Tab-separated table of C-alpha atoms in Angstrom:
chain	number	residue	atom	x	y	z
A	1	MET	CA	2.968	3.613	-3.209
A	2	ALA	CA	-0.429	5.204	-2.423
A	3	ALA	CA	1.321	9.115	-2.390
A	4	ASP	CA	2.797	9.206	-6.317
A	5	PHE	CA	-0.416	10.874	-7.096
A	6	LEU	CA	1.314	14.068	-5.362
A	7	LEU	CA	3.959	14.185	-7.761
A	8	GLN	CA	1.824	13.917	-10.802
A	9	GLY	CA	0.326	16.135	-12.990
A	10	GLU	CA	0.040	19.930	-11.657
A	11	THR	CA	-0.362	18.377	-7.850
A	12	ILE	CA	2.320	20.556	-7.001
A	13	SER	CA	2.030	23.550	-8.600
A	14	ARG	CA	-1.417	23.890	-7.865
A	15	LEU	CA	-1.014	23.390	-3.666
A	16	LEU	CA	1.619	26.160	-4.488
A	17	VAL	CA	-1.001	28.274	-6.202
A	18	GLY	CA	-3.310	27.568	-2.873
A	19	LEU	CA	-0.408	28.407	-0.393
A	20	SER	CA	0.044	31.909	-2.532
A	21	VAL	CA	-3.440	32.791	-1.814
A	22	THR	CA	-3.300	31.214	1.441
A	23	LEU	CA	0.453	33.802	1.859
A	24	ARG	CA	-1.224	36.857	0.163
A	25	ILE	CA	-4.342	37.260	2.409
A	26	SER	CA	-1.559	36.434	5.762
A	27	LEU	CA	0.242	38.927	4.510
A	28	VAL	CA	-1.818	41.823	3.108
A	29	SER	CA	-4.080	41.399	6.234
A	30	VAL	CA	-0.959	41.810	8.947
A	31	ALA	CA	0.442	44.754	6.548
A	32	LEU	CA	-2.812	46.238	7.279
A	33	SER	CA	-3.329	45.328	10.953
A	34	LEU	CA	0.154	46.865	11.873
A	35	PRO	CA	-0.032	50.007	11.105
A	36	MET	CA	-4.183	49.440	12.437
A	37	GLY	CA	-3.302	47.938	15.213
A	38	VAL	CA	-0.382	50.503	16.757
A	39	LEU	CA	-2.820	53.106	15.965
A	40	MET	CA	-5.471	51.157	18.243
A	41	GLY	CA	-2.603	50.110	20.887
A	42	VAL	CA	-1.400	53.798	21.178
A	43	LEU	CA	-5.040	55.242	21.253
A	44	PHE	CA	-5.916	52.648	24.711
A	45	THR	CA	-3.290	53.964	26.799
A	46	ARG	CA	-4.962	57.277	26.540
A	47	ARG	CA	-6.840	58.631	29.447
A	48	ASN	CA	-9.989	59.349	27.298
A	49	PRO	CA	-12.754	57.045	28.727
A	50	LEU	CA	-14.824	57.453	25.504
A	51	LEU	CA	-12.416	56.833	23.085
A	52	ARG	CA	-11.590	53.508	25.576
A	53	ALA	CA	-14.631	52.897	25.628
A	54	VAL	CA	-15.290	51.856	21.790
A	55	LEU	CA	-12.403	50.830	21.516
A	56	ARG	CA	-13.032	47.843	24.247
A	57	VAL	CA	-15.980	47.371	22.588
A	58	TYR	CA	-14.910	46.857	18.978
A	59	LEU	CA	-12.296	44.497	20.644
A	60	GLU	CA	-14.730	42.242	22.429
A	61	PHE	CA	-16.539	41.924	19.625
A	62	ILE	CA	-13.811	41.379	17.719
A	63	ARG	CA	-12.683	38.397	19.909
A	64	VAL	CA	-15.713	36.135	20.918
A	65	MET	CA	-16.373	36.168	17.629
A	66	PRO	CA	-15.771	33.317	15.817
A	67	GLN	CA	-13.829	33.517	12.691
A	68	LEU	CA	-15.970	31.854	10.544
A	69	VAL	CA	-18.896	33.721	11.942
A	70	LEU	CA	-17.583	37.375	10.909
A	71	LEU	CA	-16.663	36.000	7.669
A	72	PHE	CA	-20.104	35.060	6.778
A	73	ILE	CA	-21.008	38.651	8.450
A	74	VAL	CA	-19.010	40.182	6.101
A	75	PHE	CA	-19.300	37.791	3.052
A	76	PHE	CA	-22.780	37.285	2.902
A	77	GLY	CA	-24.019	40.200	5.640
A	78	SER	CA	-22.802	42.743	3.240
A	79	ALA	CA	-23.604	41.588	-0.073
A	80	THR	CA	-27.232	41.253	1.406
A	81	MET	CA	-27.279	44.218	3.617
A	82	LEU	CA	-26.030	46.928	2.372
A	83	GLY	CA	-25.289	45.265	-1.504
A	84	LEU	CA	-21.487	45.326	-1.341
A	85	ASN	CA	-20.397	42.449	-3.618
A	86	PHE	CA	-17.219	41.263	-2.157
A	87	SER	CA	-15.203	39.218	-3.767
A	88	GLY	CA	-13.816	36.206	-1.121
A	89	GLU	CA	-10.182	37.547	-0.900
A	90	VAL	CA	-11.072	40.546	-0.264
A	91	ALA	CA	-14.076	39.505	2.702
A	92	SER	CA	-10.959	37.544	4.110
A	93	VAL	CA	-8.602	40.693	3.716
A	94	ILE	CA	-11.424	42.699	5.861
A	95	VAL	CA	-11.992	40.137	8.178
A	96	PHE	CA	-8.341	38.984	8.906
A	97	THR	CA	-7.532	43.404	9.046
A	98	ALA	CA	-10.063	44.144	11.986
A	99	TRP	CA	-9.325	40.603	13.715
A	100	GLY	CA	-5.124	41.111	13.447
A	101	SER	CA	-5.628	44.643	14.393
A	102	ALA	CA	-7.812	44.236	17.099
A	103	GLU	CA	-5.595	41.502	18.765
A	104	LEU	CA	-2.013	43.354	17.533
A	105	GLY	CA	-3.747	46.386	19.574
A	106	ASP	CA	-4.745	44.598	22.775
A	107	LEU	CA	-0.636	43.944	22.212
A	108	VAL	CA	0.372	47.128	21.937
A	109	ARG	CA	-1.878	48.007	25.022
A	110	ALA	CA	-0.184	45.358	26.774
A	111	ALA	CA	3.406	46.493	26.049
A	112	ILE	CA	2.555	50.190	26.553
A	113	GLU	CA	1.181	49.199	30.040
A	114	SER	CA	4.020	47.089	31.162
A	115	ILE	CA	6.346	50.229	31.126
A	116	PRO	CA	7.290	51.240	34.324
A	117	ARG	CA	5.310	54.464	35.463
A	118	SER	CA	8.664	55.226	36.628
A	119	GLN	CA	10.212	55.266	33.545
A	120	TYR	CA	7.983	58.108	31.978
A	121	ASP	CA	9.248	59.808	35.355
A	122	SER	CA	12.735	59.803	34.472
A	123	ALA	CA	12.253	61.056	30.841
A	124	TYR	CA	10.212	63.549	32.120
A	125	ALA	CA	12.813	64.497	35.314
A	126	LEU	CA	15.410	64.985	32.147
A	127	ALA	CA	13.074	67.610	30.993
A	128	LEU	CA	12.003	65.711	27.602
A	129	SER	CA	9.103	66.170	26.340
A	130	ARG	CA	5.667	63.763	26.596
A	131	ARG	CA	6.038	62.995	22.437
A	132	GLN	CA	10.426	62.572	22.942
A	133	ALA	CA	9.860	60.473	26.358
A	134	PHE	CA	6.981	58.505	24.352
A	135	LEU	CA	8.992	58.077	20.833
A	136	ARG	CA	12.420	58.023	22.488
A	137	VAL	CA	11.790	55.371	25.300
A	138	ILE	CA	8.383	53.902	25.938
A	139	LEU	CA	8.280	52.562	22.506
A	140	PRO	CA	11.149	50.908	21.234
A	141	GLN	CA	10.694	49.054	24.912
A	142	ALA	CA	7.173	48.637	24.350
A	143	VAL	CA	8.386	47.037	20.481
A	144	ARG	CA	10.447	44.892	21.530
A	145	ARG	CA	8.365	43.579	23.955
A	146	LEU	CA	5.534	43.448	21.612
A	147	LEU	CA	7.623	41.489	18.840
A	148	PRO	CA	7.429	37.691	20.210
A	149	PRO	CA	3.786	37.773	20.491
A	150	SER	CA	3.123	40.051	17.212
A	151	VAL	CA	5.426	37.254	15.157
A	152	ASN	CA	2.968	34.494	16.684
A	153	LEU	CA	-0.359	36.407	16.209
A	154	VAL	CA	0.721	36.211	12.072
A	155	THR	CA	0.758	32.555	12.590
A	156	ARG	CA	-2.185	32.267	14.271
A	157	ILE	CA	-3.427	34.368	11.220
A	158	VAL	CA	-1.843	31.562	8.496
A	159	LYS	CA	-3.574	29.237	10.060
A	160	THR	CA	-6.966	30.299	10.664
A	161	THR	CA	-6.904	31.752	6.206
A	162	SER	CA	-7.864	28.153	5.801
A	163	LEU	CA	-11.421	29.287	7.294
A	164	CYS	CA	-11.583	31.036	4.320
A	165	MET	CA	-12.482	28.402	1.782
A	166	LEU	CA	-15.778	28.385	3.236
A	167	ILE	CA	-16.507	31.890	1.175
A	168	GLY	CA	-15.636	30.400	-1.612
A	169	VAL	CA	-11.681	31.584	-1.538
A	170	VAL	CA	-10.026	28.702	-3.054
A	171	GLU	CA	-6.859	28.535	-0.200
A	172	VAL	CA	-4.451	25.896	0.223
A	173	VAL	CA	-6.741	23.647	1.570
A	174	ARG	CA	-10.183	23.891	-0.078
A	175	VAL	CA	-6.959	23.076	-3.483
A	176	GLY	CA	-6.063	20.452	-0.929
A	177	GLN	CA	-9.613	18.888	-0.967
A	178	GLN	CA	-10.075	19.778	-4.880
A	179	ILE	CA	-7.171	17.269	-5.164
A	180	ILE	CA	-8.542	14.766	-3.090
A	181	ASP	CA	-11.918	15.043	-5.511
A	182	PHE	CA	-9.643	14.266	-8.174
A	183	TYR	CA	-7.684	11.517	-7.582
A	184	ARG	CA	-10.804	10.173	-4.818
A	185	PHE	CA	-10.884	6.688	-6.988
A	186	ASP	CA	-7.606	5.855	-7.650
A	187	TYR	CA	-6.557	6.905	-4.384
A	188	PRO	CA	-8.366	5.747	-1.949
A	189	TYR	CA	-5.979	7.040	0.683
A	190	GLY	CA	-5.217	9.846	-1.258
A	191	ALA	CA	-7.284	12.203	1.366
A	192	LEU	CA	-4.883	11.354	4.106
A	193	TRP	CA	-1.309	11.782	1.830
A	194	THR	CA	-2.918	15.642	0.559
A	195	TYR	CA	-3.336	16.610	4.390
A	196	ALA	CA	-0.237	15.727	5.100
A	197	ALA	CA	0.943	17.706	2.521
A	198	LEU	CA	-0.763	20.792	3.314
A	199	GLY	CA	0.223	20.292	7.260
A	200	LEU	CA	4.051	20.517	6.076
A	201	LEU	CA	3.036	23.408	3.725
A	202	TYR	CA	1.984	25.332	6.714
A	203	PHE	CA	4.627	23.878	9.239
A	204	ALA	CA	7.060	25.343	7.003
A	205	ILE	CA	5.683	28.916	7.022
A	206	CYS	CA	5.318	28.429	10.900
A	207	TRP	CA	7.878	26.974	12.072
A	208	PRO	CA	10.378	29.366	10.665
A	209	LEU	CA	7.741	32.039	12.483
A	210	SER	CA	8.036	30.545	15.946
A	211	LEU	CA	12.299	29.926	15.823
A	212	LEU	CA	12.082	33.934	15.036
A	213	SER	CA	9.520	34.567	17.807
A	214	ARG	CA	11.076	31.949	20.733
A	215	TRP	CA	15.065	33.606	19.507
A	216	LEU	CA	12.902	37.412	19.784
A	217	GLU	CA	11.574	36.428	23.061
A	218	LYS	CA	15.004	35.319	24.580
A	219	ARG	CA	17.416	38.181	22.208
A	220	SER	CA	14.441	40.680	24.502
A	221	SER	CA	14.840	39.473	28.079
B	1	MET	CA	2.652	72.922	64.204
B	2	SER	CA	5.421	73.603	66.487
B	3	ALA	CA	7.314	77.012	65.032
B	4	SER	CA	11.285	76.384	66.126
B	5	ALA	CA	13.652	78.251	67.214
B	6	THR	CA	16.223	77.208	65.039
B	7	ASN	CA	13.576	77.545	62.077
B	8	HIS	CA	13.435	81.563	63.091
B	9	LYS	CA	17.540	81.440	63.141
B	10	THR	CA	17.474	80.335	59.194
B	11	ALA	CA	15.682	82.755	58.285
B	12	LEU	CA	17.727	85.193	59.271
B	13	GLU	CA	20.442	83.542	57.547
B	14	GLY	CA	18.857	83.609	54.433
B	15	GLU	CA	17.999	87.012	54.289
B	16	LYS	CA	21.489	87.743	54.584
B	17	SER	CA	22.930	85.084	52.226
B	18	LEU	CA	21.946	85.254	48.174
B	19	SER	CA	18.578	84.570	47.083
B	20	PRO	CA	18.426	80.901	47.132
B	21	VAL	CA	18.372	78.751	43.906
B	22	LEU	CA	15.442	77.079	44.752
B	23	GLU	CA	12.352	78.324	46.882
B	24	LEU	CA	8.698	76.868	47.878
B	25	ARG	CA	6.830	78.716	49.577
B	26	GLY	CA	3.395	77.560	50.919
B	27	LEU	CA	3.259	74.167	48.885
B	28	VAL	CA	0.444	72.683	49.011
B	29	LYS	CA	-0.183	68.426	47.815
B	30	ARG	CA	-3.577	66.765	47.645
B	31	PHE	CA	-4.000	63.015	46.724
B	32	ASP	CA	-8.050	63.296	46.655
B	33	ASP	CA	-8.832	64.014	50.057
B	34	HIS	CA	-5.338	63.617	51.846
B	35	THR	CA	-3.823	66.295	51.982
B	36	VAL	CA	-0.035	65.228	52.195
B	37	LEU	CA	1.844	68.378	51.892
B	38	ASP	CA	0.325	71.381	53.610
B	39	GLY	CA	2.269	74.551	53.412
B	40	ILE	CA	5.831	73.916	53.254
B	41	ASP	CA	7.779	76.340	52.746
B	42	LEU	CA	11.945	74.913	52.115
B	43	SER	CA	14.267	76.698	50.162
B	44	VAL	CA	17.674	75.582	49.253
B	45	ARG	CA	19.913	78.666	48.522
B	46	ALA	CA	23.127	78.235	45.976
B	47	GLY	CA	26.053	75.498	47.041
B	48	GLU	CA	23.896	74.225	49.302
B	49	VAL	CA	22.998	70.513	50.574
B	50	VAL	CA	19.384	70.770	51.808
B	51	VAL	CA	18.246	67.069	53.253
B	52	LEU	CA	15.035	66.325	53.986
B	53	VAL	CA	14.415	63.294	56.740
B	54	GLY	CA	11.025	62.127	58.169
B	55	PRO	CA	8.550	58.616	58.848
B	56	SER	CA	7.585	56.699	55.687
B	57	GLY	CA	4.706	58.382	53.502
B	58	CYS	CA	5.114	62.214	55.138
B	59	GLY	CA	5.246	63.588	51.727
B	60	LYS	CA	9.500	63.955	51.189
B	61	SER	CA	8.917	61.760	47.956
B	62	THR	CA	5.925	63.905	46.801
B	63	LEU	CA	7.713	66.846	47.957
B	64	LEU	CA	10.691	66.569	45.551
B	65	ARG	CA	8.111	65.624	42.508
B	66	CYS	CA	6.483	69.193	43.384
B	67	ALA	CA	9.576	71.255	43.139
B	68	ILE	CA	10.634	69.386	39.803
B	69	GLY	CA	7.118	69.894	38.165
B	70	LEU	CA	6.751	65.827	37.858
B	71	GLU	CA	3.669	66.721	39.591
B	72	LYS	CA	0.202	69.565	39.949
B	73	ILE	CA	0.918	71.297	42.577
B	74	ASP	CA	-2.927	72.747	44.445
B	75	GLY	CA	-1.171	75.445	46.185
B	76	GLY	CA	1.776	77.666	47.322
B	77	SER	CA	4.249	78.677	44.331
B	78	ILE	CA	7.943	77.472	43.299
B	79	LEU	CA	10.771	79.990	42.831
B	80	LEU	CA	13.988	78.939	40.870
B	81	ASP	CA	16.539	81.756	41.361
B	82	GLY	CA	13.617	84.526	43.331
B	83	GLN	CA	11.731	84.282	40.066
B	84	GLU	CA	8.217	82.288	40.568
B	85	VAL	CA	8.149	79.159	37.654
B	86	SER	CA	4.665	80.083	36.837
B	87	GLY	CA	2.393	79.327	33.432
B	88	ARG	CA	2.331	76.898	30.317
B	89	GLU	CA	5.989	76.196	30.646
B	90	ARG	CA	6.329	75.689	34.181
B	91	SER	CA	6.760	71.843	34.205
B	92	GLN	CA	8.742	72.178	30.981
B	93	GLU	CA	11.059	74.932	33.020
B	94	LEU	CA	10.847	73.352	36.285
B	95	ARG	CA	12.314	69.700	34.954
B	96	SER	CA	15.027	71.784	32.380
B	97	ARG	CA	16.673	73.926	35.198
B	98	MET	CA	16.119	70.838	37.981
B	99	GLY	CA	17.972	67.361	37.986
B	100	MET	CA	16.100	64.228	39.906
B	101	VAL	CA	17.614	60.652	40.320
B	102	PHE	CA	14.642	58.240	41.884
B	103	GLN	CA	15.746	55.443	43.997
B	104	SER	CA	15.298	52.699	41.041
B	105	TYR	CA	17.515	54.733	38.872
B	106	ASP	CA	15.436	53.576	35.965
B	107	LEU	CA	17.711	53.923	32.820
B	108	PHE	CA	16.823	53.440	29.753
B	109	PRO	CA	16.843	49.950	28.874
B	110	ASN	CA	17.131	49.724	25.602
B	111	MET	CA	19.953	52.162	24.796
B	112	SER	CA	23.889	52.122	26.038
B	113	VAL	CA	24.788	54.126	29.348
B	114	LEU	CA	26.445	56.769	27.020
B	115	ASP	CA	23.105	56.639	25.266
B	116	ASN	CA	21.721	57.235	28.327
B	117	VAL	CA	24.064	60.384	29.574
B	118	MET	CA	23.104	61.647	26.340
B	119	LEU	CA	19.697	61.915	25.591
B	120	ALA	CA	18.589	64.732	26.940
B	121	PRO	CA	20.681	66.934	26.699
B	122	VAL	CA	20.981	65.423	22.292
B	123	LEU	CA	16.847	66.113	22.592
B	124	VAL	CA	15.922	68.752	24.496
B	125	ARG	CA	18.958	71.033	24.440
B	126	GLY	CA	20.367	69.939	21.132
B	127	ALA	CA	23.393	69.269	22.268
B	128	ASP	CA	26.717	69.467	19.866
B	129	LYS	CA	26.933	65.054	19.232
B	130	ALA	CA	30.705	64.907	19.292
B	131	GLU	CA	31.044	67.474	22.475
B	132	LEU	CA	28.356	66.081	23.987
B	133	ARG	CA	30.224	63.063	24.314
B	134	GLN	CA	33.807	64.118	25.717
B	135	ARG	CA	31.486	65.607	28.641
B	136	ALA	CA	29.531	62.326	28.977
B	137	LEU	CA	32.772	60.571	29.119
B	138	ALA	CA	33.819	62.155	31.692
B	139	LEU	CA	30.949	62.618	33.340
B	140	LEU	CA	31.105	58.173	33.451
B	141	ASP	CA	35.101	58.736	34.021
B	142	ARG	CA	34.248	61.202	37.156
B	143	VAL	CA	32.334	58.157	38.566
B	144	GLY	CA	34.350	55.375	37.648
B	145	LEU	CA	32.778	54.124	34.693
B	146	ALA	CA	34.036	55.483	31.326
B	147	ASP	CA	35.297	51.683	30.834
B	148	LYS	CA	31.154	50.936	30.746
B	149	ALA	CA	30.441	53.565	28.482
B	150	ASP	CA	29.279	50.878	26.007
B	151	ALA	CA	27.404	48.291	27.932
B	152	ARG	CA	23.469	47.594	28.519
B	153	PRO	CA	22.182	49.386	31.603
B	154	ALA	CA	21.246	45.936	32.408
B	155	THR	CA	24.808	44.404	33.168
B	156	LEU	CA	25.383	46.656	35.664
B	157	SER	CA	25.439	45.886	39.354
B	158	GLY	CA	23.283	48.774	41.181
B	159	GLY	CA	25.520	50.486	42.293
B	160	GLN	CA	26.643	51.356	38.902
B	161	GLN	CA	23.560	51.748	37.377
B	162	GLN	CA	22.834	54.593	40.169
B	163	ARG	CA	26.132	56.432	39.558
B	164	VAL	CA	25.277	55.912	35.456
B	165	ALA	CA	21.834	57.838	36.748
B	166	ILE	CA	23.583	60.579	38.359
B	167	CYS	CA	25.760	61.183	35.836
B	168	ARG	CA	22.922	61.063	33.585
B	169	ALA	CA	20.841	63.754	35.248
B	170	LEU	CA	24.280	66.226	35.392
B	171	ALA	CA	24.159	65.807	31.720
B	172	MET	CA	22.124	68.351	32.163
B	173	ASP	CA	23.666	71.163	34.421
B	174	PRO	CA	20.647	71.015	36.525
B	175	GLU	CA	20.899	74.270	39.154
B	176	VAL	CA	19.549	71.739	42.195
B	177	LEU	CA	20.049	68.177	41.774
B	178	LEU	CA	16.955	66.573	43.755
B	179	LEU	CA	18.321	63.099	45.179
B	180	ASP	CA	15.471	60.758	46.110
B	181	GLU	CA	16.080	57.768	48.448
B	182	VAL	CA	18.856	57.240	45.738
B	183	THR	CA	20.391	53.848	48.226
B	184	ALA	CA	16.620	52.568	48.875
B	185	ALA	CA	17.102	50.076	46.355
B	186	LEU	CA	20.708	49.363	47.092
B	187	ASP	CA	22.088	45.932	48.221
B	188	PRO	CA	24.265	47.741	51.637
B	189	GLU	CA	27.699	46.634	49.815
B	190	MET	CA	27.067	49.053	46.756
B	191	VAL	CA	25.306	52.105	48.972
B	192	HIS	CA	28.773	53.402	50.022
B	193	GLU	CA	30.031	53.737	46.203
B	194	VAL	CA	26.740	55.938	45.523
B	195	LEU	CA	27.051	58.167	48.617
B	196	GLN	CA	30.980	58.110	47.931
B	197	VAL	CA	29.897	60.693	44.526
B	198	VAL	CA	27.162	62.243	46.231
B	199	LEU	CA	29.385	63.628	48.601
B	200	GLU	CA	31.896	64.268	45.761
B	201	LEU	CA	28.886	66.132	44.391
B	202	ALA	CA	29.026	68.191	47.668
B	203	ASP	CA	32.407	68.981	48.033
B	204	GLU	CA	32.191	71.048	44.318
B	205	GLY	CA	29.308	73.098	45.169
B	206	LEU	CA	26.527	71.291	43.261
B	207	THR	CA	23.331	72.835	44.746
B	208	MET	CA	21.172	69.426	46.281
B	209	LEU	CA	18.078	68.768	48.260
B	210	ILE	CA	18.146	64.886	49.642
B	211	VAL	CA	15.915	62.251	50.643
B	212	THR	CA	17.459	59.406	52.475
B	213	HIS	CA	17.267	57.126	55.219
B	214	GLU	CA	20.869	57.026	55.878
B	215	MET	CA	21.385	58.993	59.091
B	216	ALA	CA	24.927	58.938	59.046
B	217	PHE	CA	25.254	60.240	55.092
B	218	ALA	CA	22.697	62.618	56.267
B	219	ARG	CA	24.597	63.694	59.346
B	220	ALA	CA	27.302	64.174	57.123
B	221	ILE	CA	26.426	65.643	54.059
B	222	ALA	CA	24.049	68.013	55.150
B	223	ASP	CA	24.418	71.900	55.754
B	224	ARG	CA	21.069	71.589	57.020
B	225	VAL	CA	18.490	68.946	58.113
B	226	VAL	CA	14.845	69.567	57.478
B	227	MET	CA	12.104	66.935	59.017
B	228	LEU	CA	8.746	67.061	57.629
B	229	ASP	CA	5.738	64.753	59.141
B	230	GLY	CA	2.039	65.571	58.980
B	231	GLY	CA	2.469	67.349	55.638
B	232	GLY	CA	4.376	69.958	57.361
B	233	VAL	CA	8.256	71.188	58.609
B	234	VAL	CA	8.949	69.762	62.128
B	235	GLU	CA	12.320	71.135	62.853
B	236	GLU	CA	14.924	72.608	60.882
B	237	GLY	CA	18.462	72.319	61.869
B	238	ASP	CA	21.853	71.824	61.160
B	239	GLU	CA	23.849	68.612	62.787
B	240	THR	CA	22.672	69.705	65.577
B	241	PHE	CA	19.455	68.012	64.840
B	242	PHE	CA	20.733	64.570	65.018
B	243	ASP	CA	22.024	64.982	68.531
B	244	ALA	CA	19.371	67.512	70.026
B	245	PRO	CA	16.477	67.177	68.196
B	246	VAL	CA	13.803	70.026	69.519
B	247	THR	CA	10.958	68.739	68.951
B	248	ASP	CA	9.027	65.950	70.660
B	249	ARG	CA	8.649	64.327	67.140
B	250	ALA	CA	12.166	64.608	65.864
B	251	LYS	CA	12.937	62.869	69.239
B	252	ALA	CA	10.786	59.918	68.197
B	253	PHE	CA	11.577	59.944	64.800
B	254	LEU	CA	15.364	59.586	65.693
B	255	LYS	CA	14.641	56.794	68.161
B	256	THR	CA	13.858	54.665	65.317
B	257	PHE	CA	17.604	54.760	64.088
B	258	GLU	CA	18.754	53.522	67.614
B	259	PHE	CA	18.725	49.995	68.927
B	260	HIS	CA	19.115	49.071	72.168
B	261	ARG	CA	19.033	46.292	74.488
B	262	ASP	CA	18.431	45.756	78.285
B	263	ARG	CA	20.344	43.494	80.331
């Protein structure tokens, strides 16, 4: 049958190496986005108008730009403009951290702002300080509301890292293309099977995350 | 403003008895250009239950919020035990010496009923947890909710949540308890169980300043009634306020609770 090449030679192990690159970029970006996003979100809820304006510009810029354009800007732009030669993977991590922290920052802001004013009032009326009220009352509630959309953000990041191959990163989709090229003449329908295999790999990563998100959502309501 | 005869009477009584636990002098509060409280004088003596009434938007809730330091005030002073509370720690001192229960109870949904009650004494007073636990359970028991100690607030009825909110405020041993329309968000059948708790607290001598629209309850619990309108105190008196209001505005206000059908 036409798909047996997937089991030949090093095809599977190569795909898994590619997947590890995908996961490495995703996980490092998520790990860096987490503290930055939380910090940004918390700062966003401060009443400081200058801080808000700066964060708003950053957030909107990152959000309206296609991730591909950001990748090109960081990968090629920093080399030509700043003389910084990032590897494709480092450039990818920079872009996905910038994107992830902006998105997460907005989620954190929304989660904090969704906690009713009266929760602050009742905490203050019990003589809690601002810090105590925020850390013990507001933040735990915000985190619960934050978890489901944050897990969704992780799946979006995992999926979007496929763009990294366009700046030369050999992640899982790029490996798939190499496999397709390698078997092009012997297996005319190899592309279809390879992409099916790629789809399966993404599914194996993202579906559990999606289930987790749904479970968290159900639990928090 | 119509200075009434009853005003004069209570002022004299105030001089005779102990100095008030809570006293507001010339309290002014503005929101932008709108003056909500325009020089309010009000005092609550130890063990006294003062009920604040008045039409919606007359500043009753704002007055409570100012008294406990949740709102900045634009004039006047707040005294506890005859000492003006001012300076940098003003809000903290007001908040730690008074308690307040809100219309929407606002229990913290991320912790159990017991933890709701224990949170502030632990954080603010550094209370001993084991000892506090016994006290918190005793408070919950008093309002008939000891069996709900480990429950999440969301699983309780509105009336139960409000009783927990009262326990939570009491756990801080407030010198004065402020109640802001504590039954306004409740279904009618739950109003009674909450007001019953408040009546018991009054019997035990807890000093309270209560905002309510429940006139029957106000009449039952009040040592003194103060009516606010137009940013000031319109009238002040004991339960005779309900039967024989002096000012026209108080008469008009009390009329809104009566219903007649001409036939």
